[in-house]
Coordinates of C-alpha atoms in Angstrom, one line a residue:
Chain A
M1 CA 23.1 1.9 -23.1
A2 CA 25.3 4.7 -23.1
S3 CA 24.9 6.8 -19.9
G4 CA 23.5 10.0 -22.0
Y5 CA 20.7 8.6 -23.2
V6 CA 20.1 7.5 -19.5
Y7 CA 20.5 10.4 -18.2
L8 CA 18.7 12.3 -20.5
A9 CA 15.3 10.5 -20.2
M10 CA 15.7 11.3 -16.4
A11 CA 16.1 15.1 -17.0
V12 CA 13.1 14.9 -19.2
Y13 CA 11.3 13.3 -16.9
V14 CA 12.8 15.9 -13.9
I15 CA 11.8 18.6 -15.7
I16 CA 8.2 17.6 -16.4
G17 CA 7.6 16.9 -12.6
F18 CA 9.5 20.1 -11.4
G19 CA 7.0 21.9 -14.1
M20 CA 4.0 19.7 -12.2
A21 CA 5.3 20.2 -8.2
Y22 CA 5.2 24.3 -9.5
L23 CA 2.0 24.1 -10.8
A24 CA 0.3 22.8 -7.6
R25 CA 1.9 25.7 -5.1
K26 CA -1.0 27.7 -7.1
G27 CA -3.1 27.5 -3.8
L28 CA -1.5 26.5 -1.6
S29 CA -2.4 28.3 2.0
A30 CA -0.6 27.8 4.8
G31 CA -1.8 25.4 7.6
M32 CA -1.4 21.8 8.1
S33 CA -4.1 20.6 6.6
D34 CA -3.3 22.6 3.5
Y35 CA 0.0 21.6 3.6
F36 CA -0.4 18.1 4.2
L37 CA -3.7 16.8 2.9
A38 CA -4.0 19.4 0.1
G39 CA -7.0 21.0 2.2
R40 CA -9.2 17.7 2.0
T41 CA -10.0 18.9 -1.5
V42 CA -8.6 16.7 -3.8
G43 CA -10.4 15.7 -7.1
S44 CA -10.8 11.7 -8.0
V45 CA -8.9 11.4 -11.2
V46 CA -5.6 12.6 -8.7
S47 CA -7.0 10.9 -5.6
A48 CA -6.8 7.6 -8.0
L49 CA -3.5 8.2 -9.3
T50 CA -1.6 9.7 -6.5
Y51 CA -3.5 6.3 -4.0
S52 CA -1.5 3.7 -6.8
A53 CA 1.9 5.5 -6.9
T54 CA 2.0 5.7 -3.8
T55 CA 1.1 1.7 -3.3
Y56 CA 2.7 0.8 -6.5
S57 CA 6.2 1.2 -5.2
A58 CA 9.5 -0.1 -7.8
F59 CA 8.8 -3.6 -6.3
M60 CA 5.6 -4.5 -9.1
M61 CA 8.2 -4.3 -11.9
V62 CA 11.0 -6.2 -10.3
G63 CA 10.5 -7.5 -6.7
L64 CA 6.8 -9.6 -8.0
A65 CA 8.0 -10.0 -11.6
G66 CA 11.1 -11.8 -9.8
F67 CA 8.3 -14.1 -7.9
T68 CA 7.0 -15.1 -11.0
Y69 CA 10.0 -15.6 -12.8
A70 CA 10.7 -17.9 -10.1
G71 CA 7.9 -18.9 -8.8
G72 CA 5.6 -19.0 -11.1
V73 CA 1.4 -18.1 -11.0
G74 CA 1.0 -18.0 -6.8
A75 CA 2.8 -14.6 -7.8
L76 CA -0.4 -13.6 -9.2
G77 CA -2.7 -15.1 -6.6
F78 CA -0.2 -13.2 -3.8
E79 CA -1.0 -9.5 -5.7
L80 CA -4.2 -10.1 -6.6
V81 CA -5.3 -11.1 -2.8
Y82 CA -3.0 -7.8 -1.6
L83 CA -6.1 -5.9 -4.2
S84 CA -8.5 -7.5 -2.8
G85 CA -7.9 -5.7 0.8
L86 CA -9.2 -3.1 -0.6
S87 CA -12.6 -4.7 0.7
L88 CA -11.5 -3.4 3.9
A89 CA -11.4 0.8 2.3
V90 CA -15.0 0.0 2.3
F91 CA -15.2 -0.3 6.0
F92 CA -12.7 2.2 6.9
G93 CA -12.1 4.6 4.3
P94 CA -15.4 6.4 4.4
R95 CA -14.9 6.4 8.2
F96 CA -11.6 7.8 8.1
W97 CA -12.6 10.4 5.9
L98 CA -16.0 11.1 8.3
V99 CA -14.0 11.4 11.6
G100 CA -10.7 13.2 10.2
K101 CA -13.1 16.3 9.2
K102 CA -14.9 16.5 12.0
F103 CA -12.1 16.4 14.1
G104 CA -9.3 17.4 12.7
Y105 CA -7.1 14.5 12.1
I106 CA -3.9 15.2 10.1
S107 CA -2.5 11.3 10.5
P108 CA -3.7 8.1 11.2
V109 CA -1.5 7.7 14.2
E110 CA -3.2 11.2 15.4
L111 CA -6.5 9.7 14.9
L112 CA -5.8 6.9 16.6
G113 CA -4.0 8.7 20.1
D114 CA -7.5 10.6 19.8
R115 CA -9.7 7.6 20.1
Y116 CA -7.7 5.5 23.1
D117 CA -7.3 9.3 24.4
S118 CA -3.5 8.8 25.4
K119 CA -0.9 11.1 23.3
V120 CA 2.1 8.4 23.8
L121 CA -0.2 5.8 21.9
G122 CA 0.0 8.6 18.6
I123 CA 3.6 8.9 20.0
V124 CA 4.4 5.0 19.7
A125 CA 2.8 4.5 16.7
A126 CA 4.7 6.9 14.7
V127 CA 7.8 6.0 16.2
A128 CA 7.3 2.5 15.0
C129 CA 6.0 4.0 11.4
C130 CA 9.5 5.1 11.2
I131 CA 11.3 2.6 12.4
F132 CA 9.6 0.1 9.6
L133 CA 9.1 2.4 7.1
I134 CA 12.9 4.9 6.8
P135 CA 14.3 1.7 5.6
Y136 CA 11.5 0.8 3.0
S137 CA 12.0 4.2 1.8
A138 CA 16.4 3.3 1.2
V139 CA 15.7 0.2 -0.8
Q140 CA 13.4 1.6 -3.1
L141 CA 16.4 4.3 -3.2
M142 CA 19.0 1.4 -4.0
G143 CA 16.8 -0.6 -6.0
V144 CA 16.6 3.8 -8.6
G145 CA 20.5 3.3 -8.1
Y146 CA 20.9 0.0 -9.2
L147 CA 18.5 0.1 -11.9
M148 CA 20.5 3.2 -13.1
A149 CA 24.1 1.7 -12.9
G150 CA 23.2 -1.7 -14.8
L151 CA 21.0 -0.2 -17.7
S152 CA 24.1 2.8 -18.0
D153 CA 26.7 -0.4 -17.7
G154 CA 28.1 1.1 -14.7
A155 CA 28.4 4.0 -16.2
I156 CA 26.3 5.7 -13.4
P157 CA 27.9 5.0 -10.2
F158 CA 24.8 3.7 -8.2
M159 CA 25.0 6.5 -5.2
V160 CA 23.9 8.8 -8.6
G161 CA 20.9 6.9 -9.2
V162 CA 20.7 7.5 -5.2
F163 CA 20.9 11.1 -4.7
I164 CA 18.8 11.6 -8.1
A165 CA 15.9 9.6 -6.7
T166 CA 16.7 11.2 -3.2
A167 CA 16.7 14.8 -4.2
L168 CA 13.6 14.6 -6.2
A169 CA 11.2 12.6 -3.6
V170 CA 12.5 15.7 -1.0
T171 CA 11.8 18.6 -3.6
W172 CA 8.0 17.3 -4.9
A173 CA 7.5 16.7 -1.1
W174 CA 8.2 20.0 -0.3
T175 CA 7.5 22.0 -2.7
A176 CA 3.8 22.4 -1.4
G177 CA 3.4 19.4 0.7
M178 CA 0.4 17.1 -1.0
R179 CA -0.4 18.8 -3.3
S180 CA 2.7 18.8 -5.2
V181 CA 3.6 15.0 -3.9
A182 CA -0.5 14.3 -5.5
L183 CA 0.0 16.4 -8.5
T184 CA 3.2 14.4 -9.6
D185 CA 2.6 11.5 -8.4
S186 CA 0.0 11.8 -11.3
F187 CA 2.0 12.4 -13.7
Q188 CA 4.0 9.5 -12.2
A189 CA 1.7 6.5 -12.4
L190 CA 0.2 7.5 -15.7
V191 CA 4.6 7.2 -16.7
M192 CA 4.1 4.0 -14.8
F193 CA 1.8 2.6 -16.3
I194 CA 1.8 3.7 -19.9
S195 CA 5.5 2.5 -20.2
A196 CA 4.9 -0.9 -18.2
V197 CA 1.5 -1.9 -21.0
V198 CA 3.3 -0.6 -24.0
V199 CA 6.8 -2.7 -23.0
L200 CA 5.3 -5.8 -22.0
L201 CA 3.2 -5.7 -25.8
V202 CA 6.0 -5.4 -27.4
V203 CA 8.1 -8.2 -25.2
V204 CA 4.5 -10.5 -26.5
Y205 CA 4.6 -9.3 -29.6
K206 CA 7.2 -9.3 -30.6
G207 CA 9.7 -11.7 -28.7
L208 CA 6.9 -14.3 -27.8
G209 CA 4.4 -14.2 -30.8
G210 CA 1.5 -12.7 -29.5
F211 CA 0.1 -13.8 -26.0
S212 CA -1.0 -17.1 -27.2
G213 CA 2.2 -18.1 -28.5
L214 CA 3.5 -17.1 -24.3
F215 CA 0.7 -19.1 -22.7
H216 CA 1.4 -21.9 -25.3
A217 CA 5.3 -21.8 -23.9
L218 CA 4.4 -21.7 -20.3
E219 CA 1.8 -24.9 -20.2
T220 CA 4.3 -26.9 -22.4
S221 CA 7.8 -26.0 -21.5
Y222 CA 7.6 -24.1 -17.8
S223 CA 3.6 -26.7 -16.5
E224 CA 5.4 -26.2 -13.0
W225 CA 5.8 -22.8 -13.2
L226 CA 1.0 -22.6 -13.7
R227 CA 0.8 -24.5 -10.6
V228 CA 0.6 -24.0 -7.0
P229 CA 2.3 -24.2 -4.7
G230 CA 5.0 -24.1 -8.2
P231 CA 8.5 -24.6 -8.8
G232 CA 9.1 -24.0 -5.1
F233 CA 8.6 -21.3 -3.3
F234 CA 5.1 -20.0 -3.3
N235 CA 3.8 -23.7 -0.6
L236 CA 0.6 -22.9 1.3
K237 CA 2.5 -21.3 4.5
A238 CA 4.6 -19.1 1.8
F239 CA 1.9 -17.4 0.8
I240 CA 0.1 -17.3 3.8
G241 CA 2.6 -15.2 5.4
L242 CA 3.1 -12.9 2.2
T243 CA -0.3 -12.2 1.3
L244 CA -1.4 -11.4 5.4
P245 CA 0.2 -8.6 6.5
W246 CA -0.5 -7.5 2.8
F247 CA -3.9 -7.7 2.6
F248 CA -4.2 -4.9 5.4
F249 CA -2.1 -2.5 4.0
C250 CA -4.2 -0.1 3.1
I251 CA -4.9 0.5 6.5
S252 CA -2.0 -0.6 8.1
N253 CA 0.5 1.3 6.1
P254 CA -0.1 5.2 6.6
Q255 CA 1.4 6.8 4.3
V256 CA -1.8 4.8 2.2
S257 CA -4.6 5.4 5.2
Q258 CA -3.4 9.4 5.1
R259 CA -4.6 9.2 1.2
L260 CA -8.1 8.6 3.0
F261 CA -8.5 11.8 4.5
I262 CA -7.7 13.4 1.2
P263 CA -10.9 13.6 -1.2
R264 CA -13.1 16.1 -1.8
S265 CA -16.2 14.1 -1.0
L266 CA -17.5 10.5 0.0
V267 CA -19.1 10.1 -3.5
T268 CA -14.6 11.4 -4.4
M269 CA -13.6 8.8 -2.4
K270 CA -15.9 6.5 -3.9
R271 CA -14.2 7.4 -7.6
M272 CA -10.5 6.9 -5.7
I273 CA -11.6 3.5 -4.7
T274 CA -12.8 2.1 -8.0
G275 CA -9.5 4.3 -10.4
F276 CA -6.9 2.4 -8.1
L277 CA -9.0 -1.3 -8.3
V278 CA -9.2 -1.3 -12.0
F279 CA -5.2 0.6 -12.0
G280 CA -4.3 -2.2 -9.8
F281 CA -5.6 -5.2 -11.8
I282 CA -3.7 -4.2 -14.5
Y283 CA -0.8 -3.1 -13.3
T284 CA -0.2 -6.5 -11.4
L285 CA -1.3 -8.3 -14.6
V286 CA 1.3 -6.6 -16.2
S287 CA 4.0 -7.3 -13.9
V288 CA 3.4 -10.9 -14.0
L289 CA 3.0 -11.2 -17.3
W290 CA 6.5 -9.9 -18.0
G291 CA 8.3 -12.6 -15.5
F292 CA 6.5 -15.1 -16.8
S293 CA 8.1 -13.2 -20.0
A294 CA 11.2 -13.3 -19.2
R295 CA 10.9 -17.1 -17.6
V296 CA 10.3 -18.5 -21.2
L297 CA 12.7 -15.6 -22.9
F298 CA 16.1 -15.7 -20.5
P299 CA 15.3 -19.3 -18.5
G300 CA 18.5 -19.3 -17.7
L301 CA 19.5 -16.3 -14.8
A302 CA 21.3 -17.1 -11.1
K303 CA 18.3 -14.5 -9.6
A304 CA 15.3 -14.3 -10.2
D305 CA 15.4 -10.0 -9.6
M306 CA 17.8 -10.1 -12.7
A307 CA 14.6 -10.9 -14.3
T308 CA 13.7 -7.3 -15.5
P309 CA 16.9 -5.5 -16.1
T310 CA 18.0 -8.8 -18.7
L311 CA 14.5 -7.7 -20.4
L312 CA 15.1 -4.5 -20.3
G313 CA 18.8 -4.9 -21.6
S314 CA 17.8 -7.9 -24.2
G315 CA 17.3 -7.3 -28.3
V316 CA 13.8 -7.8 -27.6
V317 CA 12.8 -4.0 -26.0
P318 CA 14.1 -1.9 -28.6
P319 CA 16.6 1.5 -26.0
L320 CA 13.9 3.8 -26.7
L321 CA 11.6 1.9 -24.9
A322 CA 13.8 0.7 -22.2
L323 CA 15.1 4.3 -21.4
V324 CA 10.9 4.9 -21.2
V325 CA 10.5 1.4 -18.8
M326 CA 13.6 2.7 -16.5
V327 CA 11.9 6.2 -16.1
G328 CA 8.5 4.2 -15.2
I329 CA 10.4 2.3 -12.4
T330 CA 12.1 5.3 -10.9
A331 CA 8.6 7.2 -10.9
A332 CA 7.2 3.8 -9.0
A333 CA 10.2 4.4 -6.9
V334 CA 9.9 8.3 -6.4
S335 CA 5.8 8.5 -6.0
T336 CA 5.8 5.7 -3.0
I337 CA 8.8 7.3 -1.6
D338 CA 8.1 10.9 -1.4
S339 CA 4.8 9.7 0.1
I340 CA 6.4 8.6 3.1
L341 CA 8.7 11.4 3.2
L342 CA 5.6 13.3 3.9
T343 CA 3.8 11.3 6.0
L344 CA 6.2 10.2 8.3
S345 CA 7.0 14.0 8.6
S346 CA 3.5 15.1 9.3
M347 CA 3.5 12.4 12.7
V348 CA 7.0 13.6 13.6
A349 CA 5.5 17.0 14.0
R350 CA 1.8 16.6 14.8
D351 CA 2.1 13.4 16.9
I352 CA 6.0 13.0 17.9
Y353 CA 6.5 17.0 18.7
R354 CA 2.8 18.5 19.7
G355 CA 2.8 15.1 22.0
M356 CA 5.5 15.7 23.9
K357 CA 4.8 19.9 23.1
P358 CA 1.2 20.4 23.7
G359 CA 0.2 23.9 22.9
V360 CA 2.2 24.8 20.3
S361 CA 1.4 26.6 17.7
E362 CA 0.5 25.4 14.2
E363 CA 2.7 27.3 11.9
R364 CA 5.4 25.3 14.3
E365 CA 4.2 22.9 14.2
L366 CA 4.4 22.6 9.9
L367 CA 7.7 24.6 10.6
I368 CA 9.3 20.8 12.4
G369 CA 6.8 19.2 9.5
K370 CA 8.9 20.6 6.5
F371 CA 12.3 20.8 8.4
V372 CA 11.8 16.7 9.0
V373 CA 11.0 16.4 5.4
P374 CA 14.5 16.4 4.3
V375 CA 16.1 15.2 7.5
I376 CA 14.2 11.8 7.0
A377 CA 15.2 11.5 3.2
V378 CA 18.8 12.1 4.2
L379 CA 18.3 8.9 6.8
S380 CA 16.5 7.1 4.0
L381 CA 20.1 7.8 2.4
L382 CA 22.4 7.2 4.2
F383 CA 20.5 3.8 4.9
A384 CA 20.8 3.0 1.3
S385 CA 25.0 4.1 0.7
R386 CA 25.5 1.6 3.4
Q387 CA 23.9 -1.0 1.5
M388 CA 22.9 -2.6 5.2
G389 CA 21.4 -6.2 5.3
L390 CA 19.8 -4.9 8.7
I391 CA 18.1 -2.4 5.9
A392 CA 17.1 -5.3 4.0
T393 CA 15.7 -6.8 7.5
L394 CA 13.7 -4.2 8.6
S395 CA 12.6 -3.5 4.6
V396 CA 11.7 -6.9 4.7
A397 CA 10.0 -6.5 7.7
S398 CA 8.0 -3.7 7.4
S399 CA 4.8 -5.6 6.4
A400 CA 4.6 -7.4 9.1
G401 CA 5.9 -4.8 11.3
L402 CA 3.3 -2.3 10.4
V403 CA 0.0 -4.6 10.6
V404 CA 0.1 -5.0 13.8
M405 CA -1.4 -1.8 13.8
V406 CA -4.5 -3.5 12.5
P407 CA -5.9 -4.5 16.0
A408 CA -5.8 -0.9 17.4
I409 CA -7.7 0.6 14.2
F410 CA -10.6 -2.3 14.2
G411 CA -10.7 -1.5 17.5
A412 CA -11.1 2.6 17.5
F413 CA -14.3 2.1 15.3
F414 CA -15.4 -1.3 15.8
W415 CA -14.7 -1.9 19.8
K416 CA -15.9 0.4 22.2
R417 CA -14.1 -1.7 24.6
G418 CA -10.4 -1.1 23.3
T419 CA -7.7 1.1 25.4
A420 CA -5.1 2.8 24.9
A421 CA -2.7 0.4 26.3
G422 CA -4.2 -2.1 24.9
A423 CA -3.3 -1.0 21.7
I424 CA -0.1 0.5 22.8
T425 CA 1.2 -3.0 24.2
S426 CA -0.4 -5.2 20.9
I427 CA 1.5 -2.1 18.5
M428 CA 5.7 -2.3 20.9
A429 CA 5.0 -6.4 21.4
G430 CA 4.2 -7.2 18.0
G431 CA 6.9 -4.8 16.6
I432 CA 9.3 -6.7 18.4
V433 CA 8.6 -10.3 17.4
A434 CA 7.6 -8.5 13.8
F435 CA 11.7 -7.5 14.1
F436 CA 12.8 -10.7 16.0
L437 CA 11.5 -13.2 13.6
Q438 CA 12.3 -12.0 10.5
F439 CA 16.1 -10.8 12.1
S440 CA 16.7 -14.4 13.5
G441 CA 14.8 -15.8 10.2
I442 CA 13.3 -18.2 12.6
K443 CA 9.7 -19.3 11.5
P444 CA 7.8 -20.9 14.6
L445 CA 5.7 -23.9 13.1
G446 CA 6.6 -23.2 9.4
H447 CA 4.1 -19.5 9.9
W448 CA 6.1 -16.4 8.6
P449 CA 6.8 -13.4 10.7
G450 CA 3.4 -11.3 9.8
V451 CA 1.3 -14.0 10.8
W452 CA 3.3 -14.3 14.4
S453 CA 3.3 -10.3 14.8
L454 CA -0.5 -10.4 13.7
A455 CA -1.5 -13.0 15.9
T456 CA 0.6 -11.6 19.0
S457 CA -0.9 -8.0 18.6
L458 CA -4.5 -9.1 17.8
V459 CA -4.8 -11.4 21.4
L460 CA -2.3 -8.4 23.6
F461 CA -4.6 -5.7 22.2
F462 CA -7.7 -7.9 23.3
V463 CA -6.8 -8.8 26.6
I464 CA -4.9 -5.9 28.3
S465 CA -7.8 -3.6 26.7
L466 CA -10.0 -6.6 28.8
L467 CA -8.2 -5.4 31.8
T468 CA -7.8 -1.9 31.8
R469 CA -10.4 1.0 31.5
P470 CA -11.7 2.2 28.1
P471 CA -11.8 5.9 27.2
Q472 CA -15.3 5.8 27.8
K473 CA -16.1 9.4 26.8
K474 CA -13.6 9.8 24.3
A475 CA -15.2 6.4 22.5
E476 CA -18.9 7.6 22.5
V477 CA -18.3 11.0 21.1
F478 CA -16.1 9.0 18.2
L479 CA -18.5 6.3 17.8
G480 CA -21.3 8.0 18.4
Y481 CA -20.9 10.5 15.7
L482 CA -19.8 7.4 13.2
H483 CA -22.9 5.5 14.0
E484 CA -25.0 9.4 12.2
A485 CA -22.8 9.9 10.4
T486 CA -22.5 6.4 8.4
K487 CA -26.1 6.5 8.0
K488 CA -26.8 9.6 6.8
H489 CA -24.1 8.9 3.9
G490 CA -25.3 5.4 3.2
I491 CA -22.2 3.7 4.2
I492 CA -22.7 0.4 6.0
Chain B
M1 CA -34.6 6.7 23.1
L2 CA -35.0 4.7 19.1
T3 CA -38.8 4.1 17.2
P4 CA -39.8 1.2 16.8
R5 CA -39.1 2.0 13.0
A6 CA -35.4 3.8 13.3
L7 CA -34.8 0.3 15.5
G8 CA -36.0 -1.8 12.6
E9 CA -34.0 0.0 10.1
E10 CA -30.6 -0.3 12.1
K11 CA -31.2 -3.7 12.7
K12 CA -31.5 -3.9 8.8
M13 CA -28.1 -2.2 7.9
T14 CA -26.7 -4.3 10.4
Q15 CA -28.0 -7.3 8.4
V16 CA -26.3 -6.0 4.3
R17 CA -23.0 -5.1 6.8
Y18 CA -23.2 -8.9 7.8
R19 CA -24.0 -10.5 4.2
W20 CA -21.3 -8.6 2.1
V21 CA -19.0 -9.7 5.0
I22 CA -19.3 -12.8 4.8
L23 CA -19.7 -12.9 1.1
L24 CA -16.7 -11.0 1.4
V25 CA -14.8 -13.5 3.3
V26 CA -16.3 -16.2 1.3
L27 CA -14.3 -14.6 -1.8
I28 CA -11.3 -14.0 -0.3
L29 CA -10.9 -17.8 1.4
S30 CA -11.9 -19.3 -2.1
A31 CA -8.7 -17.7 -3.2
Y32 CA -6.1 -19.9 -1.0
V33 CA -8.4 -22.7 -0.8
V34 CA -9.7 -23.7 -4.6
P35 CA -5.8 -22.8 -6.2
Y36 CA -4.0 -24.4 -3.1
Y37 CA -6.4 -27.6 -2.6
L38 CA -8.8 -27.8 -5.6
I39 CA -7.2 -26.7 -9.0
G40 CA -3.7 -26.4 -8.4
H41 CA -2.5 -29.4 -9.4
I42 CA -3.4 -28.2 -13.6
A43 CA -0.9 -26.9 -15.1
R44 CA -2.7 -24.7 -17.7
V45 CA -3.7 -21.2 -18.4
Y46 CA -7.5 -21.1 -17.0
A47 CA -6.4 -23.0 -14.1
S48 CA -5.0 -21.1 -11.0
F49 CA -4.1 -18.1 -13.2
L50 CA -7.5 -17.6 -14.6
Y51 CA -9.3 -18.3 -11.0
W52 CA -7.0 -16.1 -9.5
T53 CA -7.9 -13.2 -12.1
V54 CA -12.2 -13.9 -11.7
F55 CA -11.2 -13.5 -8.4
A56 CA -10.2 -10.3 -8.4
L57 CA -12.9 -9.0 -10.9
L58 CA -15.1 -10.8 -8.2
A59 CA -13.6 -8.5 -5.7
M60 CA -13.7 -5.5 -7.0
I61 CA -17.1 -5.7 -8.5
T62 CA -18.2 -6.5 -4.5
I63 CA -16.0 -3.4 -3.4
I64 CA -17.8 -1.1 -6.2
R65 CA -21.3 -2.8 -5.9
I66 CA -20.8 -1.9 -1.6
S67 CA -19.8 2.1 -2.2
A68 CA -22.1 2.1 -4.9
G69 CA -24.5 3.6 -1.7
W70 CA -22.5 6.2 -0.7
R71 CA -23.9 9.9 -1.0
D72 CA -22.6 12.8 0.0

C-alpha cells in the first residue's frame, strides 16, 4: 500500500483526536484530583469506553489473533477467563471508589501506602509499577512501528510509527490529563471496536462464505484447533500460567484500577462495568474469530504474529478497510499508552516525590506530574528504539510482575492483620521472582512465572504480616468507614 | 454495641457475600475443568468454544446481578 494513504488515514485520526483532546480542556481546573482523575466526575459512557480502551491494547487484534492462529480455541478460554476477572471489580470497585473519595486518593498505590501507614510502601509499589509498565508501553509503541512499516511495505520507517504513537500519547495525556485521556480513549475505543467488527464481517462473508463456512472449515480441516489443549500451545500449565495473572488484571494493573476512582457515582460505576463487559465480550470473540479466519485462509505462516498483517495485506480486505483497521490497532495501542503515562506520572508525583518530600504543595506536585508525562514517554520511546530483548522480557513479565500487588490489595480491604512490612516484602520478592523466572526461562515444576510470583507474594505477605505489628488505628479508620459505607450503598 | 437486629442483618449480608463468592469460584473453576477434563477432546464448535462463550455470559450475568443492588 502506498505510504501516502497510510499517512492520510493517520492524519484523519490525529485531527479528530486532537479536536477531542482540545474539547476536554473545557472545565479543567487546578489540582491533582482534577488533572489525574477528571475530578471524579466521569459519566457512564465515557467511563466504560476509557476502561475498555485502556484495558485492551494492540495485543488483541495482533497478539490474541496470533495465539488463536497458533494455539486454537484455548486463546478464547484465556481471554474470557480474564474477562471473568471483572468479578473482582464487584467487590473491589465500589470499595476503591468509596475510600478514594473519602480519603482523597489519587493513585492505587497511595491507597496501599495510606492503609498500611507506610510511605515506603507507596514508593516501592510505585517503582515496581514503573519497572513493569514502561517496557510494556515500549512494546505497544513497537507494535505501531511494525504495523505502519508493514502496511506501507517499508516505506514508512519503523521509528516514524514509534514517534507518531509517542507524540500522540504524550499530547493527549498532557492536554487535560484524565479528561483528555478519557475523551480520546472513548473515540479510540469506538474506532477499535467498529473497525474490528466490520473487518471481521468482511473477511468471514467475503473470504469464507459466512460463519457457517468458517466453522465448517475449522471442523473439517483444522479440527485440532477446536480441541483443548489443541495443537500444542495451550496445555493446562500454560493456560493456568497465562490466565492466573490476567484474572487479577483489574486490580493489579494501576492504569486500570485508577479508573475505579473516576466515575461520578456508584450507579455510574455499575454502568461502567456492564459497558466494559459487553465491549470486552464482543471484542474478544472478534479477535479470536479473526485469528481463526487467518488460520483457514493462510495456514502456512511462519510466525503466528503475522496473521493480522497478512490478512490486512491480502486481497480479502479492501485497502480502505485495511487502513481503518490499522488506525483501530494504533488507537488500541495509543489509548493504553497514554493511560499508563498518566497513571505512572500520578504515582511519581504523589507517591514517590511527595513520599520523599512530605508537605510539598499540591501545585508543585501537579507540576512534577505534568513534567514526568513526557519523561516516561521518552523512556518508552528509547526502549522501543533499541528493540532490546530485555524490554520484551520485562513486558511479558509485566502481568506476572504486577500480580504481586494482589495479596497486599486483598489485605488492605479484607484483612485487618496485614502490615506494611508484609506488603513491601511480598511486592519486592514477588517482583524479583517474576523477573528472574521470565528472564531465565526456568519453569519450576512446569509452572509459569505468574504462578510462582503470586505464590511467593501470598506466602510472604501472610507470614511477614503475622510476624510484624499491624497499623491498628489506620486499619480501624479505613475498614470501619468501609463497613458502614458498604452497608449504606448496598455493596456486598 | 450492635442490636440483635443489626447483628442479624450483618450475618445475612455475610451469607449473601459468601454465596456469590462460592458461585463465582465454581463458575471460574469450571472454565478450567470442563474444557480440560470433560469436553476438550471434542473437535466441534459446540464443545469448548461454546462452553467458554456460555461461561463468559454466565459470569457477566452474575457480575451484573451482584452490582444491581448498588445505590448512591
